[in-house]
C-alpha cells in the first residue's frame, strides 16, 4: 500500500491491536509489525497506545537473544534498522551480527533457511531484501545476494511459480510473490525478463495473475488458506513490479515512501470508489502484455475496492509471522 502511495490508508490501529493480541511474540515478529506500522507513517519509537507512549524498537531489541535467534527472526529484524527513525538502541545483536547470522544459514546452492530441515524460497527472498541496503557495509552481503539470485532462477517451475522449498515443488503463492518482490529489487522484470521465461513462455508475474478471482478482488491457489493475506502479498509483488518500472528497473518494497496528507486524501477517494485523483499508474506494458495488463487491472481493482494490507490475527497464522499466509508442509511447521 505504501509503495502505491497509499500508506495513509493502512489501518495502523488494527496492526497495533493485533500486535497487542499476539501471544507468540518474538523479535522477528515484532520486526514485521514495526515495518507495517512504519509503512503507515508511524514512528515506532514513539507509538501512542491508548495514551501510553511505547518504543516498539526498544521492545524488539529486548526480545533479541543471540542464543535463540534464528534466520527467520534475523531477516525480519535487519530491515528495521534501515529506517532513519529506528536507530539501534541497547540490543543484543548489531546489524553486522544479524547479517552474519543470515549468511551462516545459507546452503551450498545459496538458498537461506533452517539448514537442518532445508532452505526455502520465501526466506531466501526475504534475506535478499534484508541484505540489499547493507551490501557496502558487509563484505559478504553482495556475494550472498548474487548466489541466492542464481539459486532462485534455478528453482522456477514451468508455470512461472516457485515452490516453498526444493523438496516440495508444488506452486506456492506466498513464496512466488516474495520471490517476485526480491527479483524486482535486484533488477529483474518479472513480466518480461528472458531469464525468468520458462520453456512454455510462462512468467512469475503471469502465475500471480492466473490465480486471481474472476471478479479480480482476490488471489488464492492450492497453497493458501487465507485469501486476504494471500491477496496482500500478491499486491506487494505488484507494487514491487510497478515500483521498479517507475524507478527504471530496481525498486525494493522495503523502501517506504513518506506518508503525507495528500496520501490520506487519495485514500479517501479510494474508499469512495473513485480513483480519478489517484496517483497510481497502470503497470507498464512490457514483454508479456497479457500478464502485465492483467496485473494492472487487478492491482488497480484491488486499490479501488479499498484493499488494505493488514496483519492477520494471531489465531489464524503459524508461529512465523509473514506478509502472506500459505500452507507449510507438515514436517516443517514445527520449525517455523
CSV table of C-alpha atoms in Angstrom, one decimal:
chain,number,residue,atom,x,y,z
A,1,UNK,CA,0.0,0.0,0.0
A,2,UNK,CA,2.8,2.4,0.8
A,3,UNK,CA,4.6,1.6,-2.4
A,4,UNK,CA,1.4,2.5,-4.3
A,5,UNK,CA,1.3,5.9,-2.4
A,6,UNK,CA,-1.5,4.7,-0.1
A,7,UNK,CA,0.4,4.5,3.2
A,8,UNK,CA,-2.2,6.6,4.9
A,9,UNK,CA,-4.9,4.1,4.1
A,10,UNK,CA,-3.1,1.3,6.1
A,11,UNK,CA,-5.1,0.6,9.2
A,12,UNK,CA,-2.3,1.3,11.8
A,13,UNK,CA,-4.8,0.9,14.7
A,14,UNK,CA,-5.7,-2.6,13.6
A,15,UNK,CA,-2.0,-3.5,13.2
A,16,UNK,CA,-1.3,-2.3,16.8
A,17,UNK,CA,-4.3,-4.1,18.1
A,18,UNK,CA,-3.1,-7.4,16.5
A,19,UNK,CA,0.4,-6.7,18.0
A,20,UNK,CA,-1.1,-6.4,21.4
A,21,UNK,CA,-3.0,-9.7,21.0
A,22,UNK,CA,-0.1,-11.6,19.7
A,23,UNK,CA,0.8,-14.3,22.2
A,24,UNK,CA,3.7,-15.7,20.1
A,25,UNK,CA,5.8,-12.6,20.0
A,26,UNK,CA,9.5,-12.8,19.1
A,27,UNK,CA,11.9,-10.2,18.0
A,28,UNK,CA,11.4,-11.2,14.4
A,29,UNK,CA,7.6,-10.9,14.6
A,30,UNK,CA,8.0,-7.5,16.3
A,31,UNK,CA,10.2,-6.5,13.4
A,32,UNK,CA,7.4,-7.3,10.9
A,33,UNK,CA,4.9,-5.2,13.0
A,34,UNK,CA,7.4,-2.3,13.1
A,35,UNK,CA,7.8,-2.5,9.3
A,36,UNK,CA,4.0,-2.5,8.8
A,37,UNK,CA,3.5,0.5,11.1
A,38,UNK,CA,6.4,2.4,9.6
A,39,UNK,CA,4.8,1.9,6.1
A,40,UNK,CA,1.7,3.6,7.7
A,41,UNK,CA,3.8,6.6,8.6
A,42,UNK,CA,4.1,5.7,12.3
A,43,UNK,CA,7.3,6.5,14.3
A,44,UNK,CA,7.8,3.2,16.0
A,45,UNK,CA,10.0,4.7,18.7
A,46,UNK,CA,7.0,6.9,19.8
A,47,UNK,CA,3.8,4.9,19.4
A,48,UNK,CA,0.8,6.2,21.2
A,49,UNK,CA,-1.0,3.1,22.5
A,50,UNK,CA,-4.2,4.4,24.3
A,51,UNK,CA,-2.3,7.2,25.9
A,52,UNK,CA,0.9,5.2,26.6
A,53,UNK,CA,3.9,6.1,24.5
A,54,UNK,CA,5.8,2.9,23.5
A,55,UNK,CA,9.1,2.4,21.8
A,56,UNK,CA,8.5,-0.8,19.8
A,57,UNK,CA,12.1,-0.8,18.5
A,58,UNK,CA,13.3,-1.0,22.1
A,59,UNK,CA,10.8,-3.7,22.8
A,60,UNK,CA,12.0,-5.7,19.8
A,61,UNK,CA,15.6,-5.3,21.0
A,62,UNK,CA,14.7,-6.5,24.5
A,63,UNK,CA,13.5,-9.7,22.8
A,64,UNK,CA,16.7,-10.2,20.8
A,65,UNK,CA,18.7,-13.2,22.3
A,66,UNK,CA,21.7,-14.4,20.3
A,67,UNK,CA,21.3,-17.9,21.7
A,68,UNK,CA,17.8,-18.4,20.4
A,69,UNK,CA,17.9,-16.1,17.3
A,70,UNK,CA,17.0,-17.8,14.1
A,71,UNK,CA,17.5,-16.8,10.5
A,72,UNK,CA,13.7,-16.3,10.3
A,73,UNK,CA,14.0,-13.6,13.1
A,74,UNK,CA,17.1,-12.0,11.5
A,75,UNK,CA,15.5,-11.4,8.1
A,76,UNK,CA,12.7,-9.6,9.8
A,77,UNK,CA,14.8,-7.6,12.3
A,78,UNK,CA,17.6,-6.4,10.0
A,79,UNK,CA,15.3,-4.3,7.7
A,80,UNK,CA,14.1,-2.3,10.6
A,81,UNK,CA,17.5,-0.7,11.1
A,82,UNK,CA,17.5,0.8,7.6
A,83,UNK,CA,14.8,3.3,8.6
A,84,UNK,CA,16.1,6.7,10.0
A,85,UNK,CA,13.6,6.7,12.8
A,86,UNK,CA,14.6,3.2,14.0
A,87,UNK,CA,18.2,3.8,15.3
A,88,UNK,CA,19.6,0.8,17.2
A,89,UNK,CA,19.5,1.1,21.0
A,90,UNK,CA,20.6,-1.4,23.6
A,91,UNK,CA,20.4,-4.5,21.5
A,92,UNK,CA,21.9,-8.0,21.9
A,93,UNK,CA,22.7,-8.1,18.2
A,94,UNK,CA,24.2,-5.3,15.9
A,95,UNK,CA,23.3,-5.3,12.2
A,96,UNK,CA,26.6,-6.9,11.4
A,97,UNK,CA,25.8,-9.8,13.7
A,98,UNK,CA,22.4,-10.2,12.2
A,99,UNK,CA,24.0,-10.3,8.7
A,100,UNK,CA,26.5,-12.9,9.9
A,101,UNK,CA,23.6,-15.0,11.2
A,102,UNK,CA,21.7,-14.8,7.9
A,103,UNK,CA,24.8,-15.6,5.9
A,104,UNK,CA,25.6,-18.6,8.1
A,105,UNK,CA,22.2,-20.0,7.3
A,106,UNK,CA,22.7,-20.4,3.5
A,107,UNK,CA,23.0,-23.8,1.9
A,108,UNK,CA,25.5,-24.8,-0.8
A,109,UNK,CA,23.2,-23.5,-3.5
A,110,UNK,CA,22.8,-20.1,-1.9
A,111,UNK,CA,19.2,-20.6,-0.5
A,112,UNK,CA,18.5,-19.4,3.0
A,113,UNK,CA,16.6,-21.1,5.8
A,114,UNK,CA,16.9,-23.6,8.6
A,115,UNK,CA,19.7,-25.8,7.4
A,116,UNK,CA,18.5,-28.9,9.3
A,117,UNK,CA,15.2,-29.0,7.6
A,118,UNK,CA,16.2,-27.5,4.2
A,119,UNK,CA,16.2,-23.9,3.0
A,120,UNK,CA,13.3,-22.3,1.3
A,121,UNK,CA,12.4,-19.7,-1.4
A,122,UNK,CA,10.4,-17.4,0.9
A,123,UNK,CA,13.2,-17.0,3.4
A,124,UNK,CA,15.7,-16.5,0.6
A,125,UNK,CA,13.6,-13.7,-0.9
A,126,UNK,CA,13.3,-12.1,2.5
A,127,UNK,CA,17.0,-12.4,3.0
A,128,UNK,CA,17.8,-10.7,-0.3
A,129,UNK,CA,15.5,-7.8,0.6
A,130,UNK,CA,17.0,-7.5,4.1
A,131,UNK,CA,20.6,-7.7,2.9
A,132,UNK,CA,20.4,-5.2,0.0
A,133,UNK,CA,20.9,-2.0,2.0
A,134,UNK,CA,24.0,-3.5,3.6
A,135,UNK,CA,26.0,-4.5,0.6
A,136,UNK,CA,28.6,-1.8,1.1
A,137,UNK,CA,28.5,-2.3,4.8
A,138,UNK,CA,29.3,-6.0,4.9
A,139,UNK,CA,31.7,-7.7,2.5
A,140,UNK,CA,29.7,-11.0,2.3
A,141,UNK,CA,26.3,-9.5,1.6
A,142,UNK,CA,26.7,-8.8,-2.1
A,143,UNK,CA,28.1,-12.2,-2.9
A,144,UNK,CA,25.4,-13.9,-1.0
A,145,UNK,CA,22.7,-12.0,-2.9
A,146,UNK,CA,24.2,-12.9,-6.2
A,147,UNK,CA,24.4,-16.6,-5.2
A,148,UNK,CA,20.8,-16.5,-3.9
A,149,UNK,CA,19.7,-14.9,-7.2
A,150,UNK,CA,21.2,-17.8,-9.2
A,151,UNK,CA,19.6,-20.4,-6.9
A,152,UNK,CA,16.2,-18.8,-7.2
A,153,UNK,CA,16.3,-18.8,-11.0
A,154,UNK,CA,17.1,-22.5,-11.0
A,155,UNK,CA,14.0,-23.2,-8.9
A,156,UNK,CA,11.3,-21.6,-11.1
A,157,UNK,CA,8.5,-24.0,-12.1
A,158,UNK,CA,7.3,-24.4,-15.7
A,159,UNK,CA,4.2,-22.3,-14.9
A,160,UNK,CA,6.3,-19.4,-13.6
A,161,UNK,CA,5.6,-20.2,-9.9
A,162,UNK,CA,8.0,-21.0,-7.1
A,163,UNK,CA,7.6,-23.8,-4.6
A,164,UNK,CA,8.1,-23.2,-0.9
A,165,UNK,CA,11.2,-25.3,-0.9
A,166,UNK,CA,13.2,-27.6,-3.2
A,167,UNK,CA,11.7,-30.7,-1.5
A,168,UNK,CA,8.1,-29.6,-2.3
A,169,UNK,CA,8.0,-28.3,-5.9
A,170,UNK,CA,4.2,-27.5,-5.9
A,171,UNK,CA,3.4,-23.9,-6.7
A,172,UNK,CA,3.3,-21.7,-3.5
A,173,UNK,CA,1.6,-18.3,-3.9
A,174,UNK,CA,3.3,-16.7,-0.9
A,175,UNK,CA,6.8,-17.9,-1.9
A,176,UNK,CA,6.2,-16.8,-5.6
A,177,UNK,CA,5.1,-13.3,-4.6
A,178,UNK,CA,8.0,-12.9,-2.2
A,179,UNK,CA,10.5,-14.0,-4.9
A,180,UNK,CA,8.9,-11.6,-7.4
A,181,UNK,CA,9.5,-8.7,-4.9
A,182,UNK,CA,13.1,-9.8,-4.3
A,183,UNK,CA,13.9,-10.2,-8.0
A,184,UNK,CA,12.4,-6.9,-8.9
A,185,UNK,CA,14.6,-5.3,-6.3
A,186,UNK,CA,17.8,-6.6,-8.0
A,187,UNK,CA,16.8,-5.6,-11.5
A,188,UNK,CA,14.5,-8.3,-13.0
A,189,UNK,CA,11.3,-7.5,-14.8
A,190,UNK,CA,9.1,-10.4,-13.7
A,191,UNK,CA,6.7,-9.8,-16.6
A,192,UNK,CA,9.2,-10.0,-19.5
A,193,UNK,CA,12.8,-10.9,-18.4
A,194,UNK,CA,14.0,-13.8,-20.6
A,195,UNK,CA,15.9,-15.2,-17.7
A,196,UNK,CA,12.6,-15.8,-16.0
A,197,UNK,CA,10.7,-17.1,-19.1
A,198,UNK,CA,10.1,-20.8,-18.9
A,199,UNK,CA,10.2,-23.2,-21.9
A,200,UNK,CA,6.4,-22.8,-22.4
A,201,UNK,CA,6.6,-19.0,-22.2
A,202,UNK,CA,5.3,-18.6,-18.6
A,203,UNK,CA,6.4,-15.8,-16.3
A,204,UNK,CA,6.3,-15.3,-12.5
A,205,UNK,CA,4.1,-12.3,-12.6
A,206,UNK,CA,1.8,-14.2,-15.0
A,207,UNK,CA,1.4,-17.0,-12.4
A,208,UNK,CA,0.3,-14.5,-9.8
A,209,UNK,CA,-2.4,-13.0,-12.2
A,210,UNK,CA,-3.5,-16.5,-13.1
A,211,UNK,CA,-4.8,-17.3,-9.6
A,212,UNK,CA,-6.9,-14.1,-9.4
A,213,UNK,CA,-10.6,-14.5,-8.6
A,214,UNK,CA,-12.9,-13.9,-11.6
A,215,UNK,CA,-14.0,-10.5,-10.2
A,216,UNK,CA,-10.4,-9.5,-9.7
A,217,UNK,CA,-10.9,-8.9,-5.9
A,218,UNK,CA,-8.6,-11.6,-4.5
A,219,UNK,CA,-6.0,-14.2,-5.1
A,220,UNK,CA,-5.9,-17.9,-4.0
A,221,UNK,CA,-4.1,-21.0,-5.0
A,222,UNK,CA,-3.8,-24.5,-3.6
A,223,UNK,CA,-1.1,-23.4,-1.1
A,224,UNK,CA,-3.2,-20.7,0.5
A,225,UNK,CA,-5.5,-20.8,3.5
A,226,UNK,CA,-6.3,-17.1,3.9
A,227,UNK,CA,-7.4,-15.2,0.9
A,228,UNK,CA,-7.0,-11.7,2.3
A,229,UNK,CA,-3.4,-12.5,3.4
A,230,UNK,CA,-2.6,-14.1,0.1
A,231,UNK,CA,-4.0,-11.1,-1.7
A,232,UNK,CA,-1.9,-8.7,0.4
A,233,UNK,CA,1.3,-10.5,-0.5
A,234,UNK,CA,0.4,-10.6,-4.2
A,235,UNK,CA,-0.4,-6.9,-4.0
A,236,UNK,CA,3.1,-6.4,-2.6
A,237,UNK,CA,4.6,-8.2,-5.6
A,238,UNK,CA,2.6,-5.9,-8.0
A,239,UNK,CA,3.9,-2.9,-6.0
A,240,UNK,CA,7.5,-4.2,-6.4
A,241,UNK,CA,6.9,-4.6,-10.2
A,242,UNK,CA,5.3,-1.2,-10.7
A,243,UNK,CA,7.9,0.5,-8.4
A,244,UNK,CA,10.7,-1.0,-10.4
A,245,UNK,CA,9.2,0.3,-13.7
A,246,UNK,CA,8.9,3.8,-12.3
A,247,UNK,CA,12.4,3.6,-10.9
A,248,UNK,CA,13.9,2.4,-14.2
A,249,UNK,CA,14.3,-1.2,-13.2
A,250,UNK,CA,15.2,-1.5,-9.5
A,251,UNK,CA,12.9,-1.0,-6.5
A,252,UNK,CA,12.6,-2.5,-3.0
A,253,UNK,CA,9.2,-2.7,-1.3
A,254,UNK,CA,11.1,-2.3,1.9
A,255,UNK,CA,12.0,1.3,0.9
A,256,UNK,CA,9.0,3.2,2.2
A,257,UNK,CA,7.5,6.5,0.8
A,258,UNK,CA,6.8,9.3,3.2
A,259,UNK,CA,3.1,9.3,4.3
A,260,UNK,CA,1.6,12.7,3.7
A,261,UNK,CA,-1.8,14.4,3.9
A,262,UNK,CA,-2.2,14.0,0.2
A,263,UNK,CA,-1.7,10.3,0.8
A,264,UNK,CA,-4.7,10.4,3.1
A,265,UNK,CA,-6.8,12.3,0.6
A,266,UNK,CA,-6.0,9.7,-2.0
A,267,UNK,CA,-7.2,7.1,0.4
A,268,UNK,CA,-10.5,8.9,0.8
A,269,UNK,CA,-11.0,8.9,-2.9
A,270,UNK,CA,-10.2,5.3,-3.0
A,271,UNK,CA,-12.7,4.4,-0.3
A,272,UNK,CA,-15.5,6.3,-2.1
A,273,UNK,CA,-14.9,4.1,-5.1
A,274,UNK,CA,-13.4,7.0,-7.2
A,275,UNK,CA,-9.8,6.8,-8.4
A,276,UNK,CA,-10.0,9.9,-10.6
A,277,UNK,CA,-7.4,11.7,-8.4
A,278,UNK,CA,-5.3,8.6,-7.7
A,279,UNK,CA,-1.6,8.8,-8.2
A,280,UNK,CA,-1.5,5.1,-9.1
A,281,UNK,CA,-0.4,4.4,-12.6
A,282,UNK,CA,-1.2,1.3,-14.6
A,283,UNK,CA,1.6,-1.3,-14.9
A,284,UNK,CA,4.0,-0.7,-17.8
A,285,UNK,CA,3.1,-2.6,-20.9
A,286,UNK,CA,6.3,-4.5,-21.4
A,287,UNK,CA,7.1,-8.0,-22.5
A,288,UNK,CA,4.3,-10.4,-21.6
A,289,UNK,CA,1.5,-8.0,-22.5
A,290,UNK,CA,-1.4,-10.2,-21.4
A,291,UNK,CA,0.1,-10.9,-17.9
A,292,UNK,CA,1.1,-7.3,-17.4
A,293,UNK,CA,-2.2,-5.9,-18.5
A,294,UNK,CA,-4.0,-8.3,-16.2
A,295,UNK,CA,-1.7,-7.3,-13.3
A,296,UNK,CA,-2.5,-3.6,-14.0
A,297,UNK,CA,-6.2,-4.3,-13.9
A,298,UNK,CA,-6.1,-6.4,-10.8
A,299,UNK,CA,-3.8,-4.1,-8.9
A,300,UNK,CA,-6.0,-1.1,-9.6
A,301,UNK,CA,-9.2,-3.0,-8.9
A,302,UNK,CA,-7.7,-4.0,-5.5
A,303,UNK,CA,-6.9,-0.4,-4.7
A,304,UNK,CA,-10.3,0.9,-5.9
A,305,UNK,CA,-12.1,-1.7,-3.8
A,306,UNK,CA,-10.3,-0.3,-0.7
A,307,UNK,CA,-7.9,-3.2,-0.1
A,308,UNK,CA,-5.7,-2.5,2.9
A,309,UNK,CA,-2.8,-4.8,3.8
A,310,UNK,CA,-3.4,-5.5,7.5
A,311,UNK,CA,-1.9,-8.1,9.8
A,312,UNK,CA,-3.6,-11.4,10.1
A,313,UNK,CA,-5.0,-12.1,13.6
A,314,UNK,CA,-2.6,-14.3,15.7
A,315,UNK,CA,-5.2,-17.1,15.9
A,316,UNK,CA,-5.1,-17.6,12.1
A,317,UNK,CA,-1.4,-17.7,11.4
A,318,UNK,CA,1.5,-20.0,12.3
A,319,UNK,CA,4.4,-19.2,14.5
A,320,UNK,CA,6.3,-17.5,11.7
A,321,UNK,CA,4.9,-14.1,11.0
A,322,UNK,CA,4.8,-13.4,7.3
A,323,UNK,CA,3.1,-10.9,4.9
A,324,UNK,CA,1.1,-13.8,3.4
A,325,UNK,CA,-0.5,-17.0,4.5
A,326,UNK,CA,0.4,-20.3,3.0
A,327,UNK,CA,0.2,-24.0,3.9
A,328,UNK,CA,3.6,-25.2,5.0
A,329,UNK,CA,4.5,-28.9,4.7
A,330,UNK,CA,3.7,-30.6,8.0
A,331,UNK,CA,7.2,-31.8,8.7
A,332,UNK,CA,8.5,-28.2,8.5
A,333,UNK,CA,5.7,-26.5,10.5
A,334,UNK,CA,7.3,-27.1,13.9
A,335,UNK,CA,10.5,-25.4,12.8
A,336,UNK,CA,8.6,-22.2,12.0
